[in-house]
C-alpha cells in the first residue's frame, strides 16, 4: 500500500468509532488496531534501523566466516 493510499484509508477511518470499524480484540474488547503515536512511530523506526544494522552485520560476519 503506497503512502497516498494509506493516508486516504486513515482519513476514512479516523472519524469512525471502533464499533463502526468493527475491529476489537476478542478477549479484551479493546481496539485490535490503533494508530501509533508519533513517539511510537519514532521508536519503531529507531528499532527497525537498529535491527537492520544488526542483520547486515550478522550476514557479513557469516559470509566472512564461511570464506575462511
XYZ file of C-alpha atoms in Angstrom:
68
model
C 0.000 0.000 0.000
C 1.548 3.288 -1.039
C 1.717 6.412 1.127
C -1.239 8.133 -0.546
C -3.440 5.042 -0.209
C -2.509 4.720 3.477
C -3.289 8.390 4.006
C -6.675 8.042 2.300
C -7.511 4.939 4.349
C -6.518 6.713 7.554
C -8.729 9.680 6.653
C -11.637 7.292 6.044
C -11.191 5.593 9.410
C -10.130 8.384 11.738
C -13.647 9.714 12.317
C -15.139 6.295 12.974
C -15.506 4.557 16.307
C -14.079 1.112 16.942
C -17.595 -0.277 16.715
C -18.049 1.224 13.253
C -14.754 -0.204 12.070
C -15.561 -3.486 13.830
C -12.038 -4.336 14.926
C -11.803 -5.290 18.580
C -9.712 -7.847 20.421
C -11.891 -10.923 21.012
C -10.974 -11.262 24.702
C -10.431 -7.729 25.984
C -12.815 -5.853 23.722
C -10.073 -3.256 23.242
C -9.368 -1.943 19.762
C -7.427 -4.570 17.821
C -5.924 -1.871 15.637
C -4.984 1.679 16.523
C -2.851 4.434 15.057
C 0.621 4.719 16.547
C 1.550 7.974 18.205
C 4.376 9.988 16.671
C 6.584 8.903 19.595
C 5.746 5.246 18.972
C 6.469 5.665 15.258
C 9.822 7.269 16.045
C 10.693 4.435 18.427
C 9.603 1.817 15.888
C 11.718 3.424 13.179
C 14.724 3.538 15.514
C 14.286 -0.114 16.478
C 13.904 -1.138 12.837
C 17.052 0.778 11.919
C 18.977 -0.954 14.728
C 17.628 -4.369 13.709
C 18.570 -3.747 10.093
C 22.110 -2.750 11.068
C 22.403 -5.863 13.242
C 21.147 -8.108 10.415
C 23.599 -6.615 7.906
C 26.485 -7.078 10.372
C 25.393 -10.660 11.097
C 25.217 -11.522 7.394
C 28.640 -10.004 6.831
C 30.057 -11.971 9.778
C 28.575 -15.207 8.459
C 29.891 -14.605 4.937
C 33.361 -13.869 6.274
C 33.311 -16.962 8.467
C 32.143 -19.090 5.554
C 35.045 -17.975 3.358
C 37.741 -18.672 5.910
